Amino acid sequence: VPTCLRHGEPLYDAPLAHADVHDRIQRFYHPYHHMLEQLIHEARSHFPQVLVLDLHSMPPLQPKSWLQPAPRVVIGDKFGTACHPQFSDAVQRFMRANGLRVAMNYPFSGGHITQRHASPIRGVNLLQIELCRSLYLQSPDCRMKSPRFGNMQRLIAALSRQLLEAL
């Protein structure tokens, strides 16, 4: 069970009790992954290729230099092992065509869901897509929808339609 954020910051104010961890695993983790496995299996029974998009929210990243602005979207395909390149390439092109700076596999290459469920050789493609919170939430605490929230909804819907056509 993760206890820290990416840079070592604590995820919780206090350590979780063993019973709480066990309860969360039983109530959320196992049912979630079981349902995802069922949905993938059901889709694969009807289609030769399945594409799962695992969307995440990320904090604004720091630029590498003043010449290289930080990406606003990070696409993770476990360095080509979780998804056929046609899909990751299509997402990159789509996001760039919509004016977004995109990085591939850095600093997020795909997490547990990507690692656990992806199997391109079996027709199960999985992409983790990290979206900068500032694209759709208000600063400074990023807790409220910004006026751009609807734009991001439309962008993800258009991306989904385009990827559906690619399947």
XYZ file of N, CA and C in Angstrom:
501
model
N 0.852 -1.175 0.000
C 0.000 0.000 0.000
C 0.893 1.231 0.000
N 0.731 2.101 -0.991
C 1.565 3.305 -1.034
C 1.363 4.175 0.205
N 2.450 4.739 0.695
C 2.381 5.626 1.858
C 2.973 6.996 1.567
N 3.638 7.131 0.395
C 4.285 8.400 0.038
C 3.894 8.811 -1.368
N 3.931 10.108 -1.603
C 3.770 10.641 -2.940
C 5.078 10.480 -3.690
N 5.099 10.898 -4.934
C 6.244 10.688 -5.813
C 7.558 11.206 -5.239
N 7.548 12.324 -4.575
C 8.786 12.925 -4.085
C 9.042 12.622 -2.608
N 8.418 11.558 -2.100
C 8.649 11.143 -0.728
C 7.775 11.831 0.296
N 6.879 12.702 -0.155
C 5.976 13.365 0.787
C 4.971 12.344 1.310
N 4.645 12.396 2.600
C 3.685 11.428 3.146
C 2.307 11.595 2.497
N 1.687 10.487 2.215
C 0.355 10.488 1.621
C -0.719 10.704 2.684
N -0.453 10.247 3.903
C -1.408 10.342 5.010
C -0.806 11.153 6.151
N -1.682 11.750 6.961
C -1.220 12.519 8.121
C -0.600 11.618 9.187
N -1.094 10.392 9.270
C -0.594 9.429 10.257
C -0.575 8.053 9.607
N 0.267 7.159 10.103
C 0.288 5.804 9.533
C -1.085 5.136 9.646
N -1.414 4.349 8.625
C -2.685 3.626 8.643
C -2.568 2.392 9.530
N -3.638 2.103 10.242
C -3.687 0.886 11.046
C -3.798 -0.318 10.118
N -3.237 -1.432 10.537
C -3.278 -2.660 9.738
C -4.713 -3.012 9.338
N -5.644 -2.865 10.256
C -7.054 -3.189 9.966
C -7.611 -2.272 8.877
N -7.216 -0.995 8.900
C -7.679 -0.058 7.867
C -7.131 -0.437 6.500
N -5.866 -0.812 6.447
C -5.257 -1.236 5.187
C -5.972 -2.465 4.652
N -6.161 -3.451 5.511
C -6.851 -4.681 5.116
C -8.266 -4.371 4.610
N -8.969 -3.509 5.319
C -10.327 -3.129 4.928
C -10.344 -2.454 3.553
N -9.432 -1.543 3.315
C -9.374 -0.841 2.021
C -9.056 -1.809 0.881
N -8.156 -2.736 1.145
C -7.819 -3.721 0.115
C -9.035 -4.573 -0.210
N -9.747 -5.025 0.788
C -10.912 -5.885 0.567
C -12.083 -5.134 -0.053
N -12.314 -3.899 0.377
C -13.489 -3.151 -0.080
C -13.278 -2.428 -1.404
N -12.040 -2.042 -1.708
C -11.807 -1.217 -2.892
C -10.843 -1.841 -3.903
N -9.664 -2.225 -3.462
C -8.636 -2.709 -4.369
C -9.083 -3.962 -5.118
N -9.420 -5.000 -4.391
C -9.803 -6.259 -5.052
C -11.048 -6.103 -5.931
N -12.131 -5.480 -5.446
C -13.301 -5.315 -6.332
C -13.004 -4.483 -7.578
N -12.210 -3.436 -7.440
C -11.879 -2.595 -8.590
C -11.149 -3.405 -9.653
N -10.097 -4.095 -9.263
C -9.312 -4.847 -10.250
C -10.088 -6.034 -10.805
N -10.917 -6.639 -9.991
C -11.757 -7.732 -10.485
C -12.722 -7.207 -11.556
N -13.348 -6.083 -11.304
C -14.278 -5.499 -12.267
C -13.548 -5.080 -13.543
N -12.377 -4.478 -13.404
C -11.617 -4.088 -14.584
C -11.243 -5.316 -15.410
N -10.816 -6.378 -14.767
C -10.501 -7.628 -15.478
C -11.731 -8.172 -16.198
N -12.880 -8.110 -15.555
C -14.117 -8.580 -16.195
C -14.454 -7.733 -17.421
N -14.347 -6.423 -17.295
C -14.661 -5.536 -18.417
C -13.712 -5.770 -19.587
N -12.436 -5.943 -19.291
C -11.463 -6.222 -20.353
C -11.786 -7.551 -21.016
N -12.072 -8.571 -20.222
C -12.405 -9.890 -20.771
C -13.659 -9.820 -21.649
N -14.657 -9.107 -21.184
C -15.901 -8.955 -21.957
C -15.627 -8.241 -23.282
N -14.853 -7.165 -23.235
C -14.530 -6.431 -24.465
C -13.730 -7.307 -25.424
N -12.784 -8.058 -24.889
C -11.961 -8.936 -25.741
C -12.781 -10.058 -26.362
N -13.876 -10.430 -25.753
C -14.724 -11.472 -26.348
C -15.463 -10.962 -27.578
N -15.507 -9.631 -27.750
C -16.198 -9.032 -28.893
C -15.264 -8.370 -29.901
N -14.064 -7.990 -29.448
C -13.160 -7.221 -30.294
C -11.742 -7.780 -30.209
N -10.994 -7.709 -31.323
C -9.621 -8.238 -31.296
C -8.647 -7.363 -30.497
N -8.939 -6.072 -30.386
C -8.081 -5.139 -29.653
C -8.919 -4.361 -28.646
N -8.369 -4.177 -27.466
C -8.991 -3.365 -26.427
C -7.991 -2.288 -26.040
N -8.493 -1.082 -25.812
C -7.652 0.006 -25.344
C -8.259 0.558 -24.065
N -7.497 0.499 -22.986
C -7.914 1.041 -21.695
C -7.131 2.327 -21.471
N -7.853 3.399 -21.172
C -7.215 4.671 -20.831
C -7.299 4.856 -19.326
N -6.166 4.969 -18.700
C -6.056 5.159 -17.251
C -5.683 6.624 -17.033
N -6.695 7.468 -16.788
C -6.481 8.910 -16.687
C -6.137 9.304 -15.261
N -5.124 10.168 -15.147
C -4.659 10.638 -13.846
C -4.532 12.149 -13.855
N -4.541 12.716 -12.658
C -4.315 14.127 -12.454
C -2.921 14.294 -11.866
N -2.130 15.179 -12.455
C -0.778 15.404 -11.926
C -0.603 16.880 -11.592
N 0.250 17.171 -10.610
C 0.547 18.574 -10.324
C 1.382 19.159 -11.463
N 1.411 20.470 -11.582
C 2.260 21.076 -12.610
C 3.712 20.631 -12.420
N 4.352 20.229 -13.501
C 5.743 19.802 -13.459
C 6.662 21.004 -13.640
N 7.868 20.868 -13.167
C 8.863 21.923 -13.329
C 9.536 21.773 -14.695
N 9.789 22.888 -15.377
C 10.495 22.790 -16.659
C 11.926 22.305 -16.449
N 12.442 21.585 -17.444
C 13.833 21.122 -17.367
C 14.795 22.302 -17.519
N 14.397 23.289 -18.305
C 15.195 24.509 -18.486
C 14.263 25.578 -19.050
N 14.770 26.781 -19.154
C 13.933 27.844 -19.717
C 13.688 27.610 -21.197
N 14.499 26.776 -21.824
C 14.314 26.444 -23.236
C 13.343 25.280 -23.443
N 13.089 24.541 -22.388
C 12.245 23.348 -22.505
C 11.117 23.413 -21.473
N 9.969 23.987 -21.854
C 8.854 24.088 -20.915
C 8.380 22.704 -20.456
N 7.779 22.679 -19.290
C 7.291 21.419 -18.725
C 6.108 20.891 -19.527
N 6.001 19.582 -19.638
C 4.836 19.009 -20.317
C 3.571 19.229 -19.491
N 2.459 19.305 -20.181
C 1.154 19.406 -19.511
C 0.451 18.061 -19.540
N 0.948 17.152 -20.399
C 0.406 15.802 -20.529
C 1.589 14.835 -20.544
N 1.481 13.766 -19.760
C 2.491 12.711 -19.789
C 1.772 11.413 -20.135
N 2.223 10.776 -21.205
C 1.635 9.513 -21.653
C 2.575 8.391 -21.240
N 2.029 7.417 -20.544
C 2.830 6.287 -20.094
C 2.361 4.990 -20.716
N 3.297 4.302 -21.367
C 2.981 2.990 -21.941
C 4.019 1.946 -21.525
N 4.661 2.203 -20.361
C 5.705 1.304 -19.859
C 6.784 1.093 -20.920
N 7.175 2.189 -21.555
C 8.234 2.181 -22.567
C 7.929 1.203 -23.699
N 6.675 1.258 -24.150
C 6.256 0.454 -25.298
C 5.800 -0.952 -24.975
N 5.804 -1.339 -23.710
C 5.425 -2.713 -23.362
C 3.956 -2.858 -22.979
N 3.246 -1.748 -22.770
C 1.860 -1.824 -22.316
C 0.843 -1.499 -23.400
N 1.320 -1.024 -24.548
C 0.392 -0.557 -25.564
C 1.048 -0.610 -26.937
N 0.260 -0.936 -27.931
C 0.761 -0.905 -29.304
C 1.097 0.544 -29.652
N 2.217 0.785 -30.318
C 2.635 2.163 -30.619
C 1.609 2.986 -31.388
N 0.737 2.350 -32.157
C -0.247 3.128 -32.920
C -1.128 3.948 -31.988
N -1.413 3.430 -30.797
C -2.282 4.157 -29.874
C -1.528 5.254 -29.135
N -0.347 4.951 -28.620
C 0.410 5.985 -27.911
C 0.807 7.108 -28.873
N 1.161 6.752 -30.105
C 1.487 7.777 -31.108
C 0.266 8.631 -31.427
N -0.891 8.006 -31.531
C -2.123 8.748 -31.838
C -2.462 9.728 -30.720
N -2.270 9.322 -29.465
C -2.550 10.219 -28.343
C -1.571 11.382 -28.358
N -0.306 11.101 -28.595
C 0.690 12.182 -28.670
C 0.325 13.191 -29.758
N 0.025 12.696 -30.952
C -0.328 13.593 -32.070
C -1.570 14.418 -31.727
N -2.576 13.766 -31.163
C -3.819 14.454 -30.836
C -3.574 15.572 -29.823
N -2.852 15.265 -28.759
C -2.612 16.266 -27.714
C -1.780 17.429 -28.251
N -0.763 17.123 -29.042
C 0.064 18.192 -29.623
C -0.739 19.031 -30.613
N -1.586 18.387 -31.393
C -2.422 19.116 -32.348
C -3.393 20.049 -31.622
N -3.666 19.754 -30.364
C -4.540 20.604 -29.561
C -3.757 21.564 -28.668
N -2.488 21.772 -29.006
C -1.684 22.800 -28.356
C -1.078 22.422 -27.013
N -1.034 21.146 -26.681
C -0.501 20.738 -25.382
C 0.919 20.190 -25.514
N 1.758 20.536 -24.538
C 3.104 19.974 -24.478
C 3.008 18.565 -23.896
N 3.637 17.617 -24.571
C 3.486 16.200 -24.218
C 4.849 15.589 -23.958
N 4.913 14.727 -22.949
C 6.097 13.904 -22.696
C 5.659 12.448 -22.738
N 6.591 11.594 -23.070
C 6.307 10.164 -23.161
C 7.127 9.429 -22.105
N 6.434 8.774 -21.187
C 7.028 7.889 -20.173
C 7.907 8.577 -19.133
N 7.966 9.887 -19.119
C 8.728 10.563 -18.077
C 8.021 11.831 -17.654
N 7.766 12.009 -16.380
C 8.212 11.206 -15.256
C 7.270 10.061 -14.863
N 6.249 9.816 -15.645
C 5.309 8.727 -15.340
C 5.254 7.766 -16.517
N 5.667 6.536 -16.320
C 5.682 5.580 -17.434
C 4.483 4.640 -17.404
N 3.721 4.691 -16.355
C 2.600 3.773 -16.180
C 2.743 3.115 -14.829
N 1.653 3.043 -14.118
C 1.711 2.516 -12.759
C 1.203 1.094 -12.644
N 0.661 0.819 -11.495
C 0.215 -0.533 -11.165
C -0.863 -1.041 -12.122
N -1.813 -0.216 -12.452
C -2.893 -0.646 -13.353
C -2.308 -1.016 -14.713
N -1.415 -0.183 -15.215
C -0.775 -0.453 -16.498
C 0.005 -1.760 -16.449
N 0.777 -1.925 -15.401
C 1.604 -3.119 -15.273
C 0.753 -4.379 -15.095
N -0.295 -4.270 -14.320
C -1.104 -5.450 -14.002
C -1.993 -5.898 -15.154
N -2.585 -4.964 -15.901
C -3.634 -5.332 -16.852
C -3.225 -5.309 -18.318
N -2.141 -4.631 -18.655
C -1.766 -4.515 -20.068
C -1.134 -5.802 -20.589
N -1.525 -6.149 -21.806
C -0.923 -7.290 -22.505
C -1.190 -7.127 -24.002
N -0.412 -6.259 -24.660
C -0.655 -6.006 -26.080
C -0.638 -7.275 -26.931
N 0.181 -8.246 -26.562
C 0.242 -9.488 -27.338
C -1.100 -10.233 -27.299
N -1.877 -10.003 -26.236
C -3.215 -10.596 -26.135
C -4.303 -9.616 -26.577
N -3.894 -8.464 -27.109
C -4.865 -7.485 -27.588
C -5.366 -6.537 -26.520
N -4.693 -6.498 -25.362
C -5.101 -5.596 -24.277
C -4.056 -4.489 -24.164
N -4.402 -3.329 -24.703
C -3.525 -2.163 -24.699
C -3.961 -1.213 -23.596
N -2.985 -0.673 -22.883
C -3.310 0.213 -21.780
C -2.384 1.422 -21.790
N -2.975 2.591 -21.731
C -2.215 3.841 -21.666
C -2.569 4.584 -20.391
N -1.550 5.032 -19.686
C -1.761 5.940 -18.564
C -1.568 7.347 -19.103
N -2.538 8.205 -18.867
C -2.448 9.589 -19.337
C -2.552 10.507 -18.125
N -1.472 11.219 -17.866
C -1.416 12.184 -16.767
C -1.733 13.561 -17.336
N -2.706 14.229 -16.738
C -3.114 15.564 -17.181
C -2.796 16.570 -16.079
N -2.122 17.638 -16.434
C -1.780 18.675 -15.468
C -3.058 19.294 -14.906
N -3.129 19.364 -13.595
C -4.330 19.897 -12.929
C -4.655 21.313 -13.354
N -3.633 22.073 -13.688
C -3.880 23.468 -14.063
C -4.650 23.593 -15.380
N -4.773 22.501 -16.118
C -5.554 22.523 -17.353
C -7.054 22.596 -17.083
N -7.484 22.185 -15.891
C -8.923 22.126 -15.633
C -9.331 22.471 -14.205
N -8.366 22.725 -13.318
C -8.682 23.119 -11.949
C -8.089 24.491 -11.662
N -8.687 25.178 -10.692
C -8.223 26.517 -10.350
C -7.073 26.455 -9.363
N -6.149 27.374 -9.508
C -5.044 27.521 -8.558
C -5.545 28.350 -7.394
N -4.908 28.407 -6.255
C -3.631 27.776 -5.953
C -3.766 26.340 -5.427
N -4.936 25.972 -4.932
C -5.042 24.637 -4.327
C -5.602 23.575 -5.269
N -6.002 23.975 -6.456
C -6.515 23.041 -7.469
C -7.661 22.174 -6.942
N -8.550 22.777 -6.187
C -9.683 22.017 -5.650
C -11.001 22.337 -6.348
N -11.045 23.415 -7.101
C -12.277 23.812 -7.776
C -12.097 23.738 -9.283
N -13.176 23.404 -9.970
C -13.139 23.388 -11.437
C -12.860 24.799 -11.942
N -12.041 24.868 -12.968
C -11.784 26.165 -13.584
C -12.752 26.320 -14.755
N -12.823 27.510 -15.328
C -13.650 27.692 -16.519
C -13.205 26.790 -17.681
N -11.978 26.284 -17.615
C -11.455 25.410 -18.670
C -11.854 23.943 -18.490
N -12.561 23.633 -17.411
C -12.929 22.245 -17.129
C -13.729 21.631 -18.284
N -14.699 22.368 -18.802
C -15.503 21.883 -19.926
C -14.661 21.632 -21.168
N -13.645 22.487 -21.382
C -12.749 22.281 -22.522
C -12.017 20.948 -22.405
N -11.572 20.623 -21.197
C -10.856 19.360 -20.990
C -11.801 18.176 -21.185
N -13.035 18.304 -20.724
C -14.024 17.235 -20.954
C -14.212 16.990 -22.449
N -14.361 18.069 -23.212
C -14.544 17.932 -24.656
C -13.299 17.358 -25.334
N -12.128 17.759 -24.853
C -10.886 17.244 -25.416
C -10.779 15.726 -25.194
N -11.070 15.259 -24.000
C -10.995 13.823 -23.694
C -12.055 13.065 -24.492
N -13.230 13.634 -24.640
C -14.277 12.981 -25.440
C -13.839 12.870 -26.901
N -13.250 13.933 -27.442
C -12.776 13.898 -28.831
C -11.633 12.896 -28.992
N -10.734 12.845 -28.019
C -9.652 11.861 -28.053
C -10.228 10.452 -28.045
N -11.209 10.214 -27.209
C -11.827 8.889 -27.118
C -12.457 8.499 -28.457
N -13.149 9.428 -29.098
C -13.752 9.133 -30.394
C -12.692 8.806 -31.433
N -11.613 9.576 -31.441
C -10.539 9.331 -32.409
C -9.889 7.963 -32.168
N -9.656 7.606 -30.916
C -9.038 6.315 -30.618
C -9.976 5.158 -30.944
N -11.259 5.372 -30.744
C -12.237 4.349 -31.099
C -12.175 4.046 -32.585
N -12.011 5.076 -33.385
C -11.883 4.875 -34.840
C -10.598 4.120 -35.183
N -9.549 4.325 -34.375
C -8.267 3.649 -34.629
C -8.322 2.165 -34.280
N -9.272 1.784 -33.418
C -9.397 0.370 -33.060
C -9.966 -0.392 -34.231
